[in-house]
PDB file of C-alpha atoms in Angstrom:
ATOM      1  CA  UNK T   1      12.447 -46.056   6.501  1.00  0.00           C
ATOM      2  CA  UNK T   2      13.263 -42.332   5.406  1.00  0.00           C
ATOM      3  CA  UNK T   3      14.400 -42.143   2.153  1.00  0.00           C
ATOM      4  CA  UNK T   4      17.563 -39.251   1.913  1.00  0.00           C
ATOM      5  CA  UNK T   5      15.911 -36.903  -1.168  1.00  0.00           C
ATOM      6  CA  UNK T   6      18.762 -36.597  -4.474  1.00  0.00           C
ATOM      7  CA  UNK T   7      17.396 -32.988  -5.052  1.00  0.00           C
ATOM      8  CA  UNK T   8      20.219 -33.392  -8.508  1.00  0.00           C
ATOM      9  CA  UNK T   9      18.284 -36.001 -10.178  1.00  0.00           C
ATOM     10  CA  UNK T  10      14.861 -34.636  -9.226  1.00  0.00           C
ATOM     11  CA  UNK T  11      13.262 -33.425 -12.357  1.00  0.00           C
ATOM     12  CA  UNK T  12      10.310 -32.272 -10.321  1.00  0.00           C
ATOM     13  CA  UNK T  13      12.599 -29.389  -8.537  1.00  0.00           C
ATOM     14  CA  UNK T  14      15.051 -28.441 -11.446  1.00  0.00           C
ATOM     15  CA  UNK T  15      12.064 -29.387 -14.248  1.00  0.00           C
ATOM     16  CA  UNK T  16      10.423 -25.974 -12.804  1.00  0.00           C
ATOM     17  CA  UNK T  17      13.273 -23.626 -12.607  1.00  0.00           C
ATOM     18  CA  UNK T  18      13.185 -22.456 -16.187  1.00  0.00           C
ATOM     19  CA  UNK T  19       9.186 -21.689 -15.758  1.00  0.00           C
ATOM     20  CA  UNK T  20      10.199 -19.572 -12.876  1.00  0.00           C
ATOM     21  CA  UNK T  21      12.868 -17.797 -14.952  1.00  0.00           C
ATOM     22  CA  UNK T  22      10.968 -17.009 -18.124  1.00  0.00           C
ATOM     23  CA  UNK T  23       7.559 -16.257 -15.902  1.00  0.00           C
ATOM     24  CA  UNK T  24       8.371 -13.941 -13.033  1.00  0.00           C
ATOM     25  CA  UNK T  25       5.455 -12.901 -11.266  1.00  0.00           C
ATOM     26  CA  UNK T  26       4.277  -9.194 -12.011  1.00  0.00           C
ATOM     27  CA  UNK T  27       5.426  -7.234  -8.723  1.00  0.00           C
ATOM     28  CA  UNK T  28       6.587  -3.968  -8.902  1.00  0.00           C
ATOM     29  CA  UNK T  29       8.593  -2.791  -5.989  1.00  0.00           C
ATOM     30  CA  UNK T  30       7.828   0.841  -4.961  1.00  0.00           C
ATOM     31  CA  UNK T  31      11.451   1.173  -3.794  1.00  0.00           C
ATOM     32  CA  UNK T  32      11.761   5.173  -5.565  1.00  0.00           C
ATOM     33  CA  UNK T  33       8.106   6.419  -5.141  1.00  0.00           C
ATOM     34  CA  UNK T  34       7.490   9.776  -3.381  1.00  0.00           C
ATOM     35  CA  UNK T  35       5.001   8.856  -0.346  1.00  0.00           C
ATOM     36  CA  UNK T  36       4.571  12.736   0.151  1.00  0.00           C
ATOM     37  CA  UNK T  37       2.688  12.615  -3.870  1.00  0.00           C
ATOM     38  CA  UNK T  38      -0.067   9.612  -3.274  1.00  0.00           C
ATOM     39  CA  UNK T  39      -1.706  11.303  -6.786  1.00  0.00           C
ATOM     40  CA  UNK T  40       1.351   9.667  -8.341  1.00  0.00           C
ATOM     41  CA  UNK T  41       0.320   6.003  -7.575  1.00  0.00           C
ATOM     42  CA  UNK T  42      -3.566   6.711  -9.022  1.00  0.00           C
ATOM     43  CA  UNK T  43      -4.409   8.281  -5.792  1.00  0.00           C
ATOM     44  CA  UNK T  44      -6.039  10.965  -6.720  1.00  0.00           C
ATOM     45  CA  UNK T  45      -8.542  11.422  -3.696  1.00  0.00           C
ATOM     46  CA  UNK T  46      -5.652  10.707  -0.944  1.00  0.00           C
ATOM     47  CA  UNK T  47      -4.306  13.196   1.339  1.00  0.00           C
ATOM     48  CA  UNK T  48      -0.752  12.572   2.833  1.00  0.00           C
ATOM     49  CA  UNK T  49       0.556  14.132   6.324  1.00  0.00           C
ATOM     50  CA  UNK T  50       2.245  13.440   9.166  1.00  0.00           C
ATOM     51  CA  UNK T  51       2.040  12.292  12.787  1.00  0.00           C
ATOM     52  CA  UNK T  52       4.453  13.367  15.632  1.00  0.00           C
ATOM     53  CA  UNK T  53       3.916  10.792  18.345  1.00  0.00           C
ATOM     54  CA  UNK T  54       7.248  12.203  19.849  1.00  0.00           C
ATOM     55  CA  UNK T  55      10.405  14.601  19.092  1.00  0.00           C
ATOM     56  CA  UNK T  56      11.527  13.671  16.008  1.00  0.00           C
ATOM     57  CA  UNK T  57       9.372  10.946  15.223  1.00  0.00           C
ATOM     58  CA  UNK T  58       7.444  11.883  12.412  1.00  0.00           C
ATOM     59  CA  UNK T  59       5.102   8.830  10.503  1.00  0.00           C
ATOM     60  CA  UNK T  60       3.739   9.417   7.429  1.00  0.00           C
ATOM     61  CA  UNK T  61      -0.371   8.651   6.903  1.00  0.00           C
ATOM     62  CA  UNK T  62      -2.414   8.622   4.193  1.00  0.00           C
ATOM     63  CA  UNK T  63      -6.160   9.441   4.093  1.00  0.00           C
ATOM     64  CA  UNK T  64      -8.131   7.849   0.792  1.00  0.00           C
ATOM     65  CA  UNK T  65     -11.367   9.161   0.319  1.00  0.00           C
ATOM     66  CA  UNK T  66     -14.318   6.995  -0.617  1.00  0.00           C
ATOM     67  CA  UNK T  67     -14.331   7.122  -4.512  1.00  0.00           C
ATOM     68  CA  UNK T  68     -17.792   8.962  -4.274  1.00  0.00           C
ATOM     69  CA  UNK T  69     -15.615  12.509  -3.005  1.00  0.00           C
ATOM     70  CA  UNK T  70     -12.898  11.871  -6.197  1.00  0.00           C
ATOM     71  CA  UNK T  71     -13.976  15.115  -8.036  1.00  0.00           C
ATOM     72  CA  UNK T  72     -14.403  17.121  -4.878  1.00  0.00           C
ATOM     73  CA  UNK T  73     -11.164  16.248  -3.589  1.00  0.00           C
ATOM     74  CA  UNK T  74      -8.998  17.509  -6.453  1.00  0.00           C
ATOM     75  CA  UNK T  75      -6.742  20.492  -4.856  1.00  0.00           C
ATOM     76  CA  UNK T  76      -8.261  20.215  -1.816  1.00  0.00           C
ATOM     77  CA  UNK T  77      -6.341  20.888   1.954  1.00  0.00           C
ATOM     78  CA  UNK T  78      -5.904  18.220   5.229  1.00  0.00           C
ATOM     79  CA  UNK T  79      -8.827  20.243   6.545  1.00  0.00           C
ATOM     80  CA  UNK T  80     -11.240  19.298   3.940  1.00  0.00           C
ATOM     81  CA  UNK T  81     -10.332  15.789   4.020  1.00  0.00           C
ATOM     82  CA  UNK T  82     -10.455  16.001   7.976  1.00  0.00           C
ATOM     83  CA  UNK T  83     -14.132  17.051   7.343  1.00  0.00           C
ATOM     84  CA  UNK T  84     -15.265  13.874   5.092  1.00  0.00           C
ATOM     85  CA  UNK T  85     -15.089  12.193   7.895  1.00  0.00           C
ATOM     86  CA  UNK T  86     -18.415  13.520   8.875  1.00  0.00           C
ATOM     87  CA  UNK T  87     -20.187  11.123   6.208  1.00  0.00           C
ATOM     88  CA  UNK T  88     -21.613   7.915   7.483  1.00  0.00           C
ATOM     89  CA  UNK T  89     -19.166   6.227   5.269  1.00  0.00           C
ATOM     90  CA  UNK T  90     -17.396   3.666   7.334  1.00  0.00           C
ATOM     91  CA  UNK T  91     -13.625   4.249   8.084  1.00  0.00           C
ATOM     92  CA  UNK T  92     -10.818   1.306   7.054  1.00  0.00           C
ATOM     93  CA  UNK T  93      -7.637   1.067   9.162  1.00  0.00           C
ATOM     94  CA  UNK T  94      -5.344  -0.692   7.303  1.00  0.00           C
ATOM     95  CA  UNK T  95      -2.110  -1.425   8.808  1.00  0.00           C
ATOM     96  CA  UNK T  96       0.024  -3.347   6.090  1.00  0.00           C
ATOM     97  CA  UNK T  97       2.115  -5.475   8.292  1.00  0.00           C
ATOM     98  CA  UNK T  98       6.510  -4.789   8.853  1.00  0.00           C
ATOM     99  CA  UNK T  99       7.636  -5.330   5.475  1.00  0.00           C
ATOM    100  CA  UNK T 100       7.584  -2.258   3.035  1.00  0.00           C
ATOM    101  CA  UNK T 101       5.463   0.984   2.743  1.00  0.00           C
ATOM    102  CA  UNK T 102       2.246   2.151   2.162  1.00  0.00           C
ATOM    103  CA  UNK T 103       2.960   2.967  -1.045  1.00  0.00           C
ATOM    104  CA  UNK T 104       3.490  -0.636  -2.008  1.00  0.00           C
ATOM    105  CA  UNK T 105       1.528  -1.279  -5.927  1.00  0.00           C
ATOM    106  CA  UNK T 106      -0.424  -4.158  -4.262  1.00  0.00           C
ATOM    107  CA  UNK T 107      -1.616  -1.757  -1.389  1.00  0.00           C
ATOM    108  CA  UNK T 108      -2.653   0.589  -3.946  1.00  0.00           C
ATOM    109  CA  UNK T 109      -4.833  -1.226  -5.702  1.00  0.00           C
ATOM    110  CA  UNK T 110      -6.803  -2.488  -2.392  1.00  0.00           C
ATOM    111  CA  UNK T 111      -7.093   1.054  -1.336  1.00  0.00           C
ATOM    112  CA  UNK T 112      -8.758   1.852  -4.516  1.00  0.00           C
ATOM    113  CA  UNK T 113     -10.795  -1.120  -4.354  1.00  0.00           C
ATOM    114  CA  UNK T 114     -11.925  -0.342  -1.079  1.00  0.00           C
ATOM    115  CA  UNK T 115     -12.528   3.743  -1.673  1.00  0.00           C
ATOM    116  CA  UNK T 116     -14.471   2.218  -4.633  1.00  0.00           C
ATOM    117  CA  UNK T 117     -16.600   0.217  -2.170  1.00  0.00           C
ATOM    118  CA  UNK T 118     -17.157   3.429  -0.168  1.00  0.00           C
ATOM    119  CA  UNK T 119     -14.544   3.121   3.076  1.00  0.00           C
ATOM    120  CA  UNK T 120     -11.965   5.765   4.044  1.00  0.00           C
ATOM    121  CA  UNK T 121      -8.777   4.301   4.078  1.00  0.00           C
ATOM    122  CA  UNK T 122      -6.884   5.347   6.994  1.00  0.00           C
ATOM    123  CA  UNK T 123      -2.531   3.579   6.672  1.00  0.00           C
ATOM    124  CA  UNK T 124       0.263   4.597   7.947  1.00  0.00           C
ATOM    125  CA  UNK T 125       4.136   3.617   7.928  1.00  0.00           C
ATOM    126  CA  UNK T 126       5.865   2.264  11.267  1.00  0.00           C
ATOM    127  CA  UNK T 127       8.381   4.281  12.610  1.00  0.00           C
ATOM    128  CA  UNK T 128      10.912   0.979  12.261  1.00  0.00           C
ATOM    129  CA  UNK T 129      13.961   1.132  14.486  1.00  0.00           C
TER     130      UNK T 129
END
């Protein structure tokens, strides 16, 4: 009683394809951003360095500030970012998952959403292999 689909004469699959043409969705790909400048993505209370969890291996973090340290943070060193982690603001892990960076546009935005909210942001890149 299955009924082989003719995808051809179904208006329902080619009837959308021009929408989808004409209407991409609005996703920029980060493929030439510098992860080493976060200030260039709107991050202007980030703070980017490195880990070394062996020889060679070196993954790239970032450290957003809640929004409330924005001013403060302007200029400032690893150490004084190190040290805002002394304020009973809460502290956000966010690992984004295997497919791009952390310097992906949607990423962005929810790190500013959630400095805005108060967190540190803590994300990092995987090493891949």
């Amino acid at each position: 009683i299955l009924k082989r689909a003719n995808v051809a004469n179904d208006m329902s699959f080619w009837g959308c394809l021009p929408f989808a043409f004409h209407f991409p969705l609005p996703v920029r790909l980060p493929y030439f951003i510098d992860l080493k400048r976060p200030q260039d993505q709107g991050l202007n209370h980030t703070s980017n360095f490195y880990l070394q969890p062996e020889d060679g291996i070196n993954i790239g973090v970032w450290h957003t500030a809640p929004s409330v340290f924005w001013k403060d943070a302007q200029g400032k060193d690893q150490a004084w970012f190190e040290s805002t982690f002394q304020s009973s603001h809460p502290v956000m892990l966010y690992l984004h998952g295997n497919a791009g960076t952390r310097g992906g546009d949607h990423r962005v935005q929810l790190y500013k959403v959630l400095s805005s909210l108060g967190y540190h942001v803590v994300t990092f890149d995987y090493r891949g292999e």
